[in-house]
Tab-separated table of C-alpha atoms in Angstrom:
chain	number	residue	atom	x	y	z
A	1	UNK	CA	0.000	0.000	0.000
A	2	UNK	CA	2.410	2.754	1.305
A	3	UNK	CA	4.236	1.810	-2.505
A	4	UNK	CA	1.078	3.215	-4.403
A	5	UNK	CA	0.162	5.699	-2.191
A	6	UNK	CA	3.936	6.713	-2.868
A	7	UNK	CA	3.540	6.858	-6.249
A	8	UNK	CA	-0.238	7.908	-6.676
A	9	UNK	CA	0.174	10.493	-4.040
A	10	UNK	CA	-1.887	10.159	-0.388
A	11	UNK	CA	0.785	11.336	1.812
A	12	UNK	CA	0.011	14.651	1.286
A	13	UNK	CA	-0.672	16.577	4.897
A	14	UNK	CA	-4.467	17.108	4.304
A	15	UNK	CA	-4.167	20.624	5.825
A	16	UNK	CA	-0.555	21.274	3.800
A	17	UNK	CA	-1.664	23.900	1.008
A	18	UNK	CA	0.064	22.994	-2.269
A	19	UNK	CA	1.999	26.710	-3.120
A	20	UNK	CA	1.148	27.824	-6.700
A	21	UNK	CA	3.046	29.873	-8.838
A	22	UNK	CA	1.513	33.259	-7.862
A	23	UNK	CA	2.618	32.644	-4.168
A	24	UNK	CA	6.245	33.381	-5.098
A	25	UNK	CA	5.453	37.013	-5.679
A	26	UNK	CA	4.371	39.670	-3.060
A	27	UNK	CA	2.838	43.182	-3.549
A	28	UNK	CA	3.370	45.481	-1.155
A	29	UNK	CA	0.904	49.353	-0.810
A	30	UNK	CA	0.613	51.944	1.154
A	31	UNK	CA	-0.859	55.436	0.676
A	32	UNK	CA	1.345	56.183	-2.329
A	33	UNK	CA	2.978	53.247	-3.725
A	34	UNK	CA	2.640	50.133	-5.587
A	35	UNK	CA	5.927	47.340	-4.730
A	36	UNK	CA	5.654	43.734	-6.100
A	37	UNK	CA	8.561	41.896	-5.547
A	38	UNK	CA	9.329	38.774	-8.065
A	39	UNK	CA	10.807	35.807	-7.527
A	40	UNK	CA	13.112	36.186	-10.688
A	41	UNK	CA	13.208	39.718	-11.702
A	42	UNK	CA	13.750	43.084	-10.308
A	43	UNK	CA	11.585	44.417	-7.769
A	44	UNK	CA	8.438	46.719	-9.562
A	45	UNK	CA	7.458	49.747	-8.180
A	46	UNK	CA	4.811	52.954	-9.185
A	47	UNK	CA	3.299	55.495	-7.694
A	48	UNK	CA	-0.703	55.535	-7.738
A	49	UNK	CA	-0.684	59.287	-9.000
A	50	UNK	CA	2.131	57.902	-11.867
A	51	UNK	CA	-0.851	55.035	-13.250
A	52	UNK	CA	-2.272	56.169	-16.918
A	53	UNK	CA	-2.496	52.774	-17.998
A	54	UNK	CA	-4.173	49.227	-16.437
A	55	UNK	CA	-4.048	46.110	-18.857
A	56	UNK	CA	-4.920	42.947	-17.897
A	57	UNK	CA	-3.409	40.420	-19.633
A	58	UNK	CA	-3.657	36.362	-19.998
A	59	UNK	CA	-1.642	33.999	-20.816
A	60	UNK	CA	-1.618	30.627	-22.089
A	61	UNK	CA	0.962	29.100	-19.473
A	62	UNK	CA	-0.975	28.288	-16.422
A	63	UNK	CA	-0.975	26.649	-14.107
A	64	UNK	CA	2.472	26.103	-14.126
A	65	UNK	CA	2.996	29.633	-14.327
A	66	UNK	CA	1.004	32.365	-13.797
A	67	UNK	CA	-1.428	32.971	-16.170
A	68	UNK	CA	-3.442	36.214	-15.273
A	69	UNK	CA	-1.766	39.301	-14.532
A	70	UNK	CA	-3.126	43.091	-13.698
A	71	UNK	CA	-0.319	45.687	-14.831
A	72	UNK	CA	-0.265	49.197	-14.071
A	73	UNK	CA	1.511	51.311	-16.328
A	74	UNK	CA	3.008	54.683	-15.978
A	75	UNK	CA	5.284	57.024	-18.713
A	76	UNK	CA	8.565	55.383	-19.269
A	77	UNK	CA	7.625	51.671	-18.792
A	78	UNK	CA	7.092	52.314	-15.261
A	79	UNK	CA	5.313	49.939	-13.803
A	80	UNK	CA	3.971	46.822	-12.267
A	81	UNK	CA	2.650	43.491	-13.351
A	82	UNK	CA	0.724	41.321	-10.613
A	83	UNK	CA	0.058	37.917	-11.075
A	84	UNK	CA	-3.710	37.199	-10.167
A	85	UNK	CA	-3.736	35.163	-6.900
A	86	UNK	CA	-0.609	36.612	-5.403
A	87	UNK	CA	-0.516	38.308	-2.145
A	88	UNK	CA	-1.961	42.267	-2.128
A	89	UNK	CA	-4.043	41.247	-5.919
A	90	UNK	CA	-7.134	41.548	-4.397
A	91	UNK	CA	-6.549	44.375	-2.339
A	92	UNK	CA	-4.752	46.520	-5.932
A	93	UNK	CA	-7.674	45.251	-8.416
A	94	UNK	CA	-10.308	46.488	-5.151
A	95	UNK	CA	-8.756	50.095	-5.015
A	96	UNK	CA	-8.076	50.603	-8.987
A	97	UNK	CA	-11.267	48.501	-9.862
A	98	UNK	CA	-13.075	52.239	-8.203
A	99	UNK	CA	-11.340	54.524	-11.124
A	100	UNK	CA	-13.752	56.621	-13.272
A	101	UNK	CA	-14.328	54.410	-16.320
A	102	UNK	CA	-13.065	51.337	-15.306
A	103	UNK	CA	-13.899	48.808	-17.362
A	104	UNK	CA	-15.576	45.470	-16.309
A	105	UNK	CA	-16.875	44.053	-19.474
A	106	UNK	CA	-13.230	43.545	-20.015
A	107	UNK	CA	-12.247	42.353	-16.858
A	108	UNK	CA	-15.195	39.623	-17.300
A	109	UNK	CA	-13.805	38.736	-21.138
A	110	UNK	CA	-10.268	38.703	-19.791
A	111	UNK	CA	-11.657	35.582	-16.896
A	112	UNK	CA	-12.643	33.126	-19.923
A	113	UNK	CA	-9.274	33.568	-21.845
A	114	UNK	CA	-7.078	30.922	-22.357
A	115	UNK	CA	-4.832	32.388	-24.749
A	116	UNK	CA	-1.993	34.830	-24.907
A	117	UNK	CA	-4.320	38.360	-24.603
A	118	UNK	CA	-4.295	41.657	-23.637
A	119	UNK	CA	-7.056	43.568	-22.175
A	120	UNK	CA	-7.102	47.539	-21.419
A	121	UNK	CA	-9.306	47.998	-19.015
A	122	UNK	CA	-8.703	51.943	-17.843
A	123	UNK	CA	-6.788	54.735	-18.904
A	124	UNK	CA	-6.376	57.765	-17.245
A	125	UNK	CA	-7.789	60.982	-19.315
C-alpha cells in the first residue's frame, strides 16, 4: 500500500496547502505606492498618482505559471505586473477597480481567456 500511495500520491498533509506559482510574488501598498517583488526579476514599483495605464493580460501558461496578470503602467515603462492570486491582488484590483471608467466588461472577457491576450481595461484621461 504505502508503494502506491507513494507513487499515486496520499501522503500529502491534508491541511498542507500545495503553493502555486503566484505565491512566489508579493505586492506590497501603502498610501502612495505600488511594490511587487518577483521571484526572478527586479523588484516593480509605481506610484498611484504615476498610473495612466491598467491592462490585464492572460496567458496561455498556467498553471504552471502564472497565467493572469493586472499591470499598471506609468510614462517610461514604469510599472507593475501582478500575477492574479498573489498576495496584495485583491486588495490593488479592489482600489483601482473604483477609477472613473473602469472597465468590467473587459475584466469579465479577460476571466474566460485561455490564450496569450491583452485587455485595457482603464486609462487615465
Amino acid at each position: 500500500m504505502g508503494f502506491w500511495k507513494s507513487i499515486l500520491g496520499g501522503n500529502e498533509d491534508k491541511g498542507a496547502k500545495k503553493l502555486q506559482p503566484e505565491d512566489f510574488y508579493t505586492t506590497e501598498i501603502n498610501d502612495k505606492t505600488i511594490k511587487v517583488l518577483h521571484p526572478k526579476r527586479e523588484t516593480e514599483e509605481i506610484d498611484w498618482e504615476e498610473i495612466e495605464e491598467i491592462k490585464i493580460i492572460t496567458t496561455d501558461e498556467g498553471p504552471f505559471l502564472p497565467d493572469v496578470w493586472l499591470i499598471l503602467m506609468g510614462k517610461n515603462n514604469k510599472g507593475c505586473s501582478i500575477p492574479q492570486g498573489s498576495a496584495g491582488w485583491t486588495k490593488v484590483y479592489d482600489i483601482v477597480s473604483k477609477y472613473e471608467g473602469f472597465n468590467f466588461d473587459k475584466v469579465i472577457e479577460s476571466a474566460t481567456s485561455t490564450e496569450n491576450k491583452v485587455f485595457d481595461i482603464w486609462n487615465k484621461k
